[in-house]
Tab-separated table of C-alpha atoms and ligand atoms in Angstrom:
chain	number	residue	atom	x	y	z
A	1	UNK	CA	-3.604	9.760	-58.977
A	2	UNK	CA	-4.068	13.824	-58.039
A	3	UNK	CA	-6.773	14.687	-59.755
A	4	UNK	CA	-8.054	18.996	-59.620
A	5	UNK	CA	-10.433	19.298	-56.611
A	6	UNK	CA	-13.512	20.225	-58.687
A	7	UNK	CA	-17.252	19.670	-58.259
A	8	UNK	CA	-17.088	16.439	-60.307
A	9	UNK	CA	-13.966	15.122	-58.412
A	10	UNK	CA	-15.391	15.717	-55.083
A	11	UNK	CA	-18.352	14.106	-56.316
A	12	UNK	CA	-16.507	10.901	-57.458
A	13	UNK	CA	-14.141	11.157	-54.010
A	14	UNK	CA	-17.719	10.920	-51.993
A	15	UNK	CA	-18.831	7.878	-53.915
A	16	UNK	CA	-15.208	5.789	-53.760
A	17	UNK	CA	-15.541	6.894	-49.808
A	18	UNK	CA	-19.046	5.286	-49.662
A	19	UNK	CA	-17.478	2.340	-51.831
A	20	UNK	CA	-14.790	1.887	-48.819
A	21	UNK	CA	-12.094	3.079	-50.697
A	22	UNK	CA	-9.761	5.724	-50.003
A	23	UNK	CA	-9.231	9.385	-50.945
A	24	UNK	CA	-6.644	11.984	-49.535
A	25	UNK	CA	-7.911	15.610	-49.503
A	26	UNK	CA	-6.592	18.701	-48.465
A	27	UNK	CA	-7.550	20.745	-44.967
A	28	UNK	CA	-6.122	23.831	-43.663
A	29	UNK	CA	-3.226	22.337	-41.478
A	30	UNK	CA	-2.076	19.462	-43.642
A	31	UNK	CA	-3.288	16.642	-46.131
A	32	UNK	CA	-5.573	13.804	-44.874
A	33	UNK	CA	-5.765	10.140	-45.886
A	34	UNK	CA	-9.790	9.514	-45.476
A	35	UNK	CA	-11.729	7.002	-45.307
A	36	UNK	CA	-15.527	6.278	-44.037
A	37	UNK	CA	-14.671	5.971	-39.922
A	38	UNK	CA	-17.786	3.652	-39.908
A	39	UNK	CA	-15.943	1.112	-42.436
A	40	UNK	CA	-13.446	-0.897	-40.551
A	41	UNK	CA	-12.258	-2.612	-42.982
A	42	UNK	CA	-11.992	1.037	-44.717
A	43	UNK	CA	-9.731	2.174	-41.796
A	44	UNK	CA	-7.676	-0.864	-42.049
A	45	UNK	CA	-6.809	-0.013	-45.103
A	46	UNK	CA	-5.225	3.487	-43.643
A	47	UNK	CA	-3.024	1.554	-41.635
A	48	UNK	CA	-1.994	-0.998	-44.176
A	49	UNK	CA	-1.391	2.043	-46.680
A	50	UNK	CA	0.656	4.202	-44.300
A	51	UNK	CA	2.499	1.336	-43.130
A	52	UNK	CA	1.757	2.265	-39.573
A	53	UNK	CA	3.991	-0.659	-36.943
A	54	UNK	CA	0.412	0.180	-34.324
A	55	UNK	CA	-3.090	1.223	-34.567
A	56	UNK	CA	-3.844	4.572	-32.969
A	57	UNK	CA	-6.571	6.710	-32.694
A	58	UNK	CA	-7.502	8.835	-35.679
A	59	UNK	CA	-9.294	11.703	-35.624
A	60	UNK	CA	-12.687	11.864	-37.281
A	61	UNK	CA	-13.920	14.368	-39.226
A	62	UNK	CA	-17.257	16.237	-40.024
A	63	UNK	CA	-19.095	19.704	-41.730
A	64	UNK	CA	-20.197	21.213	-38.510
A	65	UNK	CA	-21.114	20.932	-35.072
A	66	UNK	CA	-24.271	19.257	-35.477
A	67	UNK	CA	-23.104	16.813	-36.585
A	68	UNK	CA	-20.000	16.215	-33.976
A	69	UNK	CA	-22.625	15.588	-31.723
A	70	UNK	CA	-24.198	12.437	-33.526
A	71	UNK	CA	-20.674	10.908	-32.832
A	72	UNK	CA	-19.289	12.624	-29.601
A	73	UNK	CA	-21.150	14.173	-26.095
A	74	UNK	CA	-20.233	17.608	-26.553
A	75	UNK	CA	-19.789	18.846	-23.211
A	76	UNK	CA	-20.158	22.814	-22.010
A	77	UNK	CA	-16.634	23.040	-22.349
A	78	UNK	CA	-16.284	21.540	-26.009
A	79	UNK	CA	-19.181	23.644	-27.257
A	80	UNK	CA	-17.536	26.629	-26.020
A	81	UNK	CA	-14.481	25.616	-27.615
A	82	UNK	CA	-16.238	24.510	-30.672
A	83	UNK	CA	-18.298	27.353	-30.645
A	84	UNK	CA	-14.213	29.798	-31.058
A	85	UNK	CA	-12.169	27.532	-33.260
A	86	UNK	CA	-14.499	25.579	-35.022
A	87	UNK	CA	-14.019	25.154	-38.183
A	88	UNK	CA	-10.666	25.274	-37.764
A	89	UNK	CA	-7.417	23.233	-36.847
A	90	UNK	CA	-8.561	22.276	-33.157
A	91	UNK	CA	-9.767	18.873	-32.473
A	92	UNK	CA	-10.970	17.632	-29.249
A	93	UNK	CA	-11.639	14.463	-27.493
A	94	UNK	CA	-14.728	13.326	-26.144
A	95	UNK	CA	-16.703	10.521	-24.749
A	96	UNK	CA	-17.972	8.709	-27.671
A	97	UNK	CA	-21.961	8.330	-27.913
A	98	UNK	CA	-22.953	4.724	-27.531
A	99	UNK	CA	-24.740	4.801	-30.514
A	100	UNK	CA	-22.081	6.437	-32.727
A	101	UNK	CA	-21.708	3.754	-35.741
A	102	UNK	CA	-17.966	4.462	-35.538
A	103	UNK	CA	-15.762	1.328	-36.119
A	104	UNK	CA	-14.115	0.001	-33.394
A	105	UNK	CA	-10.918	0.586	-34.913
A	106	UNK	CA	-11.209	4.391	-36.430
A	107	UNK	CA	-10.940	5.027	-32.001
A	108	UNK	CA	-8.674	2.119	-31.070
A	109	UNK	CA	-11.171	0.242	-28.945
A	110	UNK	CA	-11.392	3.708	-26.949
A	111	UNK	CA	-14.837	4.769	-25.271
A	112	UNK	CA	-13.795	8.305	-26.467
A	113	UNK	CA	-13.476	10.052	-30.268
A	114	UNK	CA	-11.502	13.114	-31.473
A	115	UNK	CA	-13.728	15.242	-33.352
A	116	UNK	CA	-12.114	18.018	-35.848
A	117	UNK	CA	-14.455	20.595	-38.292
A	118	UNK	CA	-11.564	21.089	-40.330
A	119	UNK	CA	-11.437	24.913	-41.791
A	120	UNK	CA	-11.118	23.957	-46.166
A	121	UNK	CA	-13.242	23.959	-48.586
A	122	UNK	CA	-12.538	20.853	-50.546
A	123	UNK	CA	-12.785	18.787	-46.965
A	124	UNK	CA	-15.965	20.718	-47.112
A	125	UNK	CA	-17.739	19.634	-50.169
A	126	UNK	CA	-16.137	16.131	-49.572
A	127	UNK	CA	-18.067	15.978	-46.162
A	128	UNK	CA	-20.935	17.741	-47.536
A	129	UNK	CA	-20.974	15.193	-50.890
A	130	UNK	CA	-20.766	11.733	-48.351
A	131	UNK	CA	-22.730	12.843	-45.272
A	132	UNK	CA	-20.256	10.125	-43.933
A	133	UNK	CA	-17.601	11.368	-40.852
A	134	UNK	CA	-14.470	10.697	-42.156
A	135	UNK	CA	-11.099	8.916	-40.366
A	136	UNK	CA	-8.364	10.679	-41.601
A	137	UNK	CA	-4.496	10.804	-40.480
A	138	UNK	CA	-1.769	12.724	-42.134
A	139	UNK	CA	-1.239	11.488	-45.911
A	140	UNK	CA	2.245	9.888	-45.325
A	141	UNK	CA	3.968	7.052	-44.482
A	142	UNK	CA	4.389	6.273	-41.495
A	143	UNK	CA	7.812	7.829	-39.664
A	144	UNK	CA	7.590	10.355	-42.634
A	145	UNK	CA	6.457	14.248	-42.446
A	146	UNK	CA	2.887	15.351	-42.935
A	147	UNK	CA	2.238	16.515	-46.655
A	148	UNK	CA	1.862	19.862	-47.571
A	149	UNK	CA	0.777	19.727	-51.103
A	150	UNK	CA	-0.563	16.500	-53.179
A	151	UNK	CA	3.036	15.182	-54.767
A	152	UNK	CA	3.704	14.774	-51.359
A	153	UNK	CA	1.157	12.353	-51.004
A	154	UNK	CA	2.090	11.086	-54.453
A	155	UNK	CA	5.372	10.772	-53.563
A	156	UNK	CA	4.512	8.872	-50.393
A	157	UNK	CA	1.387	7.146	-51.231
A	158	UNK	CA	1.558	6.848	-54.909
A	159	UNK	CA	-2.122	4.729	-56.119
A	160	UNK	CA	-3.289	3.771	-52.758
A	161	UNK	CA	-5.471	6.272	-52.761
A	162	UNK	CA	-8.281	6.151	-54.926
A	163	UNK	CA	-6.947	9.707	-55.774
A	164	UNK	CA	-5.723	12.466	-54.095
A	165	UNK	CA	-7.317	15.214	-54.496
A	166	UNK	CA	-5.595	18.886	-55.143
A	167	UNK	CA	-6.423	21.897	-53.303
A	168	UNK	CA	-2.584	23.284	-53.555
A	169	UNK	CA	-0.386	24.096	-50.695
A	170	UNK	CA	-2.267	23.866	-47.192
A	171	UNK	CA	-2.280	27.659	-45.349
A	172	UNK	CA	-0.958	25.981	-41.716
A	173	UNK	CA	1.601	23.499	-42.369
A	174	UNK	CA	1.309	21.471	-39.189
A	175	UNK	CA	-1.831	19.149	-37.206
A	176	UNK	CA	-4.520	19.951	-35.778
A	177	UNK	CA	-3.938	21.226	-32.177
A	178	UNK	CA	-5.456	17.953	-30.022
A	179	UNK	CA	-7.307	18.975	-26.306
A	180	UNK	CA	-8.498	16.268	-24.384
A	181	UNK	CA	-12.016	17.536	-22.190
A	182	UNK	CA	-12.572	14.128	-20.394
A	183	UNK	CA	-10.235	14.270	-17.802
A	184	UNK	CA	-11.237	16.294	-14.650
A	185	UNK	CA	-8.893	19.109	-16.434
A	186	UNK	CA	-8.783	19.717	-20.003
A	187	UNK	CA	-5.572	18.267	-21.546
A	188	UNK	CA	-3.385	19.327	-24.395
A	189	UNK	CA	-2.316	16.083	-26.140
A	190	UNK	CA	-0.586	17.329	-28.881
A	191	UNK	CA	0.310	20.483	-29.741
A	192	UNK	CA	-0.350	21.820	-32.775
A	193	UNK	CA	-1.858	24.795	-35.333
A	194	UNK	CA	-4.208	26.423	-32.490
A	195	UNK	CA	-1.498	27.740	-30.055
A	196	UNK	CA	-2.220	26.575	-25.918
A	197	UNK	CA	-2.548	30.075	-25.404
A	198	UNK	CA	-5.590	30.795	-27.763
A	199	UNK	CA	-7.403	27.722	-25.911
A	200	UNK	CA	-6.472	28.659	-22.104
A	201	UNK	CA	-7.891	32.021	-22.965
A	202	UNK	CA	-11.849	31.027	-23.804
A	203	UNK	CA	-10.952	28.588	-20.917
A	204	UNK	CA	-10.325	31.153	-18.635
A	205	UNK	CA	-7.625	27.986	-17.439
A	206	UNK	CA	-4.420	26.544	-17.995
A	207	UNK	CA	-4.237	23.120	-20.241
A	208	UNK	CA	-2.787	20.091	-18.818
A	209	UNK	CA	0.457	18.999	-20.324
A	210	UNK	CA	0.563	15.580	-22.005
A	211	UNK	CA	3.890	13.562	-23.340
A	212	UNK	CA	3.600	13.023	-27.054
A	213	UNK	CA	2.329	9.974	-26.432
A	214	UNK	CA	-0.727	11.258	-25.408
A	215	UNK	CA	-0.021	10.155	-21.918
A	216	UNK	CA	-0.722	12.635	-19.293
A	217	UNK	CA	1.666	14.193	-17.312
A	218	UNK	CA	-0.698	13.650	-14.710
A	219	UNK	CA	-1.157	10.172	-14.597
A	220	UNK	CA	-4.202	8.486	-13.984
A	221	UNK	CA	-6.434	10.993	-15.559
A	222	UNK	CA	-6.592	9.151	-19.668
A	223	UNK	CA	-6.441	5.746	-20.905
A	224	UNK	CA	-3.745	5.522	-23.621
A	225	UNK	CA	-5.299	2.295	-24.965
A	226	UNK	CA	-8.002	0.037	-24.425
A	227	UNK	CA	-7.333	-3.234	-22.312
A	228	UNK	CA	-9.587	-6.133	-21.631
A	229	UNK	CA	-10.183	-7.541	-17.948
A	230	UNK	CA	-9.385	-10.880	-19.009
A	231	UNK	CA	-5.845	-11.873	-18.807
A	232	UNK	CA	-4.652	-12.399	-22.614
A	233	UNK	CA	-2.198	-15.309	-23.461
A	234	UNK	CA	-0.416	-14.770	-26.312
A	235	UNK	CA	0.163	-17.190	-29.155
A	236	UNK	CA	-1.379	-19.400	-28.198
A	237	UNK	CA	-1.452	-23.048	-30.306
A	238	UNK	CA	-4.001	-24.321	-27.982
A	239	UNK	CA	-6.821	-23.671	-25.245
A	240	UNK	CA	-6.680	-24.000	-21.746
A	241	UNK	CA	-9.636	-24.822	-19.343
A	242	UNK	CA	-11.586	-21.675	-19.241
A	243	UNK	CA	-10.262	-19.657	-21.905
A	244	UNK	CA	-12.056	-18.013	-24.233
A	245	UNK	CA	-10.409	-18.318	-28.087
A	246	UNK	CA	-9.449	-15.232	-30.268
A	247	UNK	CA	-9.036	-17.050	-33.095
A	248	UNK	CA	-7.214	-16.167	-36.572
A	249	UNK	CA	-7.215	-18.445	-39.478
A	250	UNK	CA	-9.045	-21.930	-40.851
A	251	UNK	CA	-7.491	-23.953	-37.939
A	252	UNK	CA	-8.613	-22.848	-34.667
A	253	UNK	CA	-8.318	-25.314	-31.738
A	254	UNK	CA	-11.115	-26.658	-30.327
A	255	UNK	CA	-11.745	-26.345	-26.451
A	256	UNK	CA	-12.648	-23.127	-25.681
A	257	UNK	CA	-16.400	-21.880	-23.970
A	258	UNK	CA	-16.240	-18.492	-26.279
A	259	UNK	CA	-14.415	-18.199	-29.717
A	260	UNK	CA	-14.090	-15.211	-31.993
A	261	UNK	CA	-12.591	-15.949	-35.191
A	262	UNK	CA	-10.551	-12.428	-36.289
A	263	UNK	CA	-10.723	-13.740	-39.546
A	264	UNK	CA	-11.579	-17.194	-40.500
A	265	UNK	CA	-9.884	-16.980	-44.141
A	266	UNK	CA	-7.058	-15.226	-42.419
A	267	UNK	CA	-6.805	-11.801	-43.877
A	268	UNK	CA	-5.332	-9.534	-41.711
A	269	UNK	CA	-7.304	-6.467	-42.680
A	270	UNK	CA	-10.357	-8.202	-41.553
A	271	UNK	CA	-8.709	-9.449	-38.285
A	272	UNK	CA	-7.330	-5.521	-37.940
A	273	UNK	CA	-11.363	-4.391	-38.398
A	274	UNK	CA	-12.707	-7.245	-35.828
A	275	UNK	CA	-9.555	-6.743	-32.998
A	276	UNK	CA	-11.169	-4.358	-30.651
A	277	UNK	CA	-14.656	-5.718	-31.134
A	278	UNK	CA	-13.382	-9.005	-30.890
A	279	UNK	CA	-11.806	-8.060	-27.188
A	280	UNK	CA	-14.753	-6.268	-25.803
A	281	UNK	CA	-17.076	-9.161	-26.307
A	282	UNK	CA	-14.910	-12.087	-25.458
A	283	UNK	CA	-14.142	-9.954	-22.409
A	284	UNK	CA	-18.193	-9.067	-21.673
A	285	UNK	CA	-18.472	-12.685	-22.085
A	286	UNK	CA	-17.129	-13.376	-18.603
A	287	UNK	CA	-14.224	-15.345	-19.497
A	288	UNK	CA	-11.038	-15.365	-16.919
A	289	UNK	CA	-8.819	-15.436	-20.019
A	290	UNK	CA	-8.625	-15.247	-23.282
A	291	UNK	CA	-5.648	-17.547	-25.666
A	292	UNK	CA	-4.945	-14.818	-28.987
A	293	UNK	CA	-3.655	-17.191	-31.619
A	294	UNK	CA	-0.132	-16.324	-33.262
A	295	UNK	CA	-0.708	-13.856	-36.061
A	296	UNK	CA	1.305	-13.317	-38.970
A	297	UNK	CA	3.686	-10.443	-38.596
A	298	UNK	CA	3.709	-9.208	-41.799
A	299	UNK	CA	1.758	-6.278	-43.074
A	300	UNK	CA	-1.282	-5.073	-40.959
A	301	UNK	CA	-0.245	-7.848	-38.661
A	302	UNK	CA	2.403	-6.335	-37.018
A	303	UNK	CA	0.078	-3.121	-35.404
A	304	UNK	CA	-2.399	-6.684	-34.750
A	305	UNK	CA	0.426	-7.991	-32.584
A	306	UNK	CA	1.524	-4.226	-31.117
A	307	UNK	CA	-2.064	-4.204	-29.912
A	308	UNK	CA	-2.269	-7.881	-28.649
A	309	UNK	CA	1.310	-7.393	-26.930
A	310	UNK	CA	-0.055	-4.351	-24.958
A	311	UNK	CA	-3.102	-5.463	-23.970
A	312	UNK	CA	-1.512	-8.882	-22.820
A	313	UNK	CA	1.015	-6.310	-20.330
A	314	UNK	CA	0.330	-4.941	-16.921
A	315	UNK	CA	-1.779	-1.852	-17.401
A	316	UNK	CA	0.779	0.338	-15.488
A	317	UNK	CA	3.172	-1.059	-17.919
A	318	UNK	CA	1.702	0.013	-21.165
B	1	TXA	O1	-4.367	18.304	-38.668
B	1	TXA	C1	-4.754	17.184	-38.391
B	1	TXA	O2	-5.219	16.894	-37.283
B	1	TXA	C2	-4.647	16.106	-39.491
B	1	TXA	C3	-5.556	16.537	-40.622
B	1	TXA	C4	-5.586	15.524	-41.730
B	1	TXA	O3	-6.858	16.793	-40.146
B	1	TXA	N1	-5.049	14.833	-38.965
B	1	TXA	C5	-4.309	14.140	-38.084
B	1	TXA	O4	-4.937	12.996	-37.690
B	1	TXA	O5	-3.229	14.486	-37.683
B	1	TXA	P1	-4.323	11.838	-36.854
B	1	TXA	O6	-5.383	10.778	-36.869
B	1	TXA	O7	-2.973	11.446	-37.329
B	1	TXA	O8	-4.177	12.434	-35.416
B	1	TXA	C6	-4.433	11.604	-34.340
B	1	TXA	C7	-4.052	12.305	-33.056
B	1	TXA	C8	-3.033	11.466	-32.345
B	1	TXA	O9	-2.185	12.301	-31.604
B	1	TXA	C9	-3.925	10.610	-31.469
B	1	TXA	O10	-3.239	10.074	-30.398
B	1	TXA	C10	-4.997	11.601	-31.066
B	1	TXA	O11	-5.192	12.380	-32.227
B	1	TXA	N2	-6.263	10.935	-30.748
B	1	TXA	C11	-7.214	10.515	-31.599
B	1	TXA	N3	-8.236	9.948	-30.951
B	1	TXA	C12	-7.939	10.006	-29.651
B	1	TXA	C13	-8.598	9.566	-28.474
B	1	TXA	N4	-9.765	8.956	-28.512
B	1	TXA	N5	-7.983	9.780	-27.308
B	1	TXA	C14	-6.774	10.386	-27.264
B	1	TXA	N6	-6.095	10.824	-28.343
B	1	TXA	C15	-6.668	10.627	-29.519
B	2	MG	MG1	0.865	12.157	-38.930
């Protein structure tokens, strides 16, 4: 439903946010789908609704500086950067603070977070109105273009947002420019409404070029995803000696020293909220492997299995 981006519709945006719903606004470079990036099951619902075949990073969004650093370590480098093109369409990724209250899933399992002030009014008010930082990809589909003005999002989306809300036609047109300041060089990992230029000027230094993928040119220098120690057997029907169990479903095997249950009822938007938890403690747990039960490929479970697949594969490989 687009509904005018006034006081009172910002207001009710903030409170469906809180509620874990979602809400599409508008920001300078295109229209995000949001949702509270400390609600997994909130950012699940982003990837079910976009119909996205893998779970990615998304960039997270809040009012000011201030409070980028409650989520992120800003480095000398990003608060320079920051300091230029903030707000505005530049978002940067940075080691994620420990105690950031970001769900595992809004960063992929990542130990860093892209961080964008975005440069709008309504996003604004909406950040303003939920004191919440906010996950938000493009408003489409997935494998479809990046709306420009609410039908779009309508037209892609239709009710699966709790509304969209109207701010008219966004001034840029394309994403967020996204720099990577982890690396021993800063990286450019997608290019985007901040031209490299702008950014290798109050660097005083050229970016590092990335694929689209996000890998670096460069290798060595970024992990693309996270992947556990422990060797991961896929669908697996039943436990070996000295597996741990990532289980899914009522009717997990019995046998194994350590078992996480992704979802015991088996709903898949709960298993996509758990996944990267799920691996980091089985994995802390000290277990040589871990057996991932078969999962459903329908729905969210097919970016469950994209995820499972490449963290079963040889690092190098994936
Ligand atoms: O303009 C924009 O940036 C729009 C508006 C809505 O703000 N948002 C947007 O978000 O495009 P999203 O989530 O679709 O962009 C994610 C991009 C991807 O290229 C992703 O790989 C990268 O940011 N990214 C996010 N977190 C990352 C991380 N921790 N490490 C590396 N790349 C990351
Ligand atoms: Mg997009």
């Amino acid at each position: 439903m687009i509904v005018p981006a006034s006081d009172q519709w910002i207001a009710r945006g903030a409170e469906a946010l809180r509620r874990g719903e979602l809400v599409a606004f508008p920001t300078e470079t295109v229209y995000g789908l949001g949702a509270d990036a400390t609600n997994g099951l909130a950012v699940a619902a982003i990837f079910e609704l976009k119909g996205r075949p893998s779970f990615n990073p998304l960039i997270v969004h809040v009012s000011d500086t201030g409070r980028a650093e409650r989520y992120g370590v800003l480095t000398d480098t990003a608060k320079r950067l920051a300091e230029i093109f903030w707000p505005g369409a530049l978002t940067l990724v940075v080691a994620k603070q420990n105690d950031s209250g970001i769900a595992d899933l809004t960063t992929a399992g990542l130990n860093t977070i892209a961080l964008r002030v975005p440069n709008h009014p309504v996003a604004q008010a909406l950040l303003e109105r939920t004191s919440l930082p906010l996950a938000a990809p493009s408003a489409n589909r997935s494998g479809h273009v990046s709306p420009t003005l609410a039908q779009h999002v309508q037209d892609d989306l239709g009710d699966g947002p709790a509304m969209i809300l109207d701010g008219g036609p966004t001034v840029q047109g394309i994403e967020s420019t996204v720099v990577d300041i982890t690396g021993e060089r800063p990286a450019l990992l997608r290019p985007g409404a901040v031209p490299r230029e702008a950014i290798e000027d109050v660097l005083g230094m050229a970016l590092v070029s990335a694929t689209r993928e996000g890998k670096p040119a460069s290798p060595g220098q970024l992990e693309s995803h996270y992947a556990p120690r422990a060797k991961l057997r896929l669908n697996a029907k039943q436990v070996e000696a000295g597996e741990g169990l990532l289980a899914f479903g009522p009717d997990a095997p019995a046998g194994a020293s350590q078992v996480i249950n992704l979802s015991p009822n088996g709903d898949l938007r709960q298993a996509a909220a758990n996944l990267f938890r799920a691996l980091r403690e089985l994995d802390a747990s000290g277990v040589e492997a871990i057996a991932a039960m078969p999962i459903p490929h329908d729905g969210l479970g097919e970016a469950i299995n994209d995820r499972l697949r490449k963290a079963a594969a040889n690092p190098e490989e994936s």
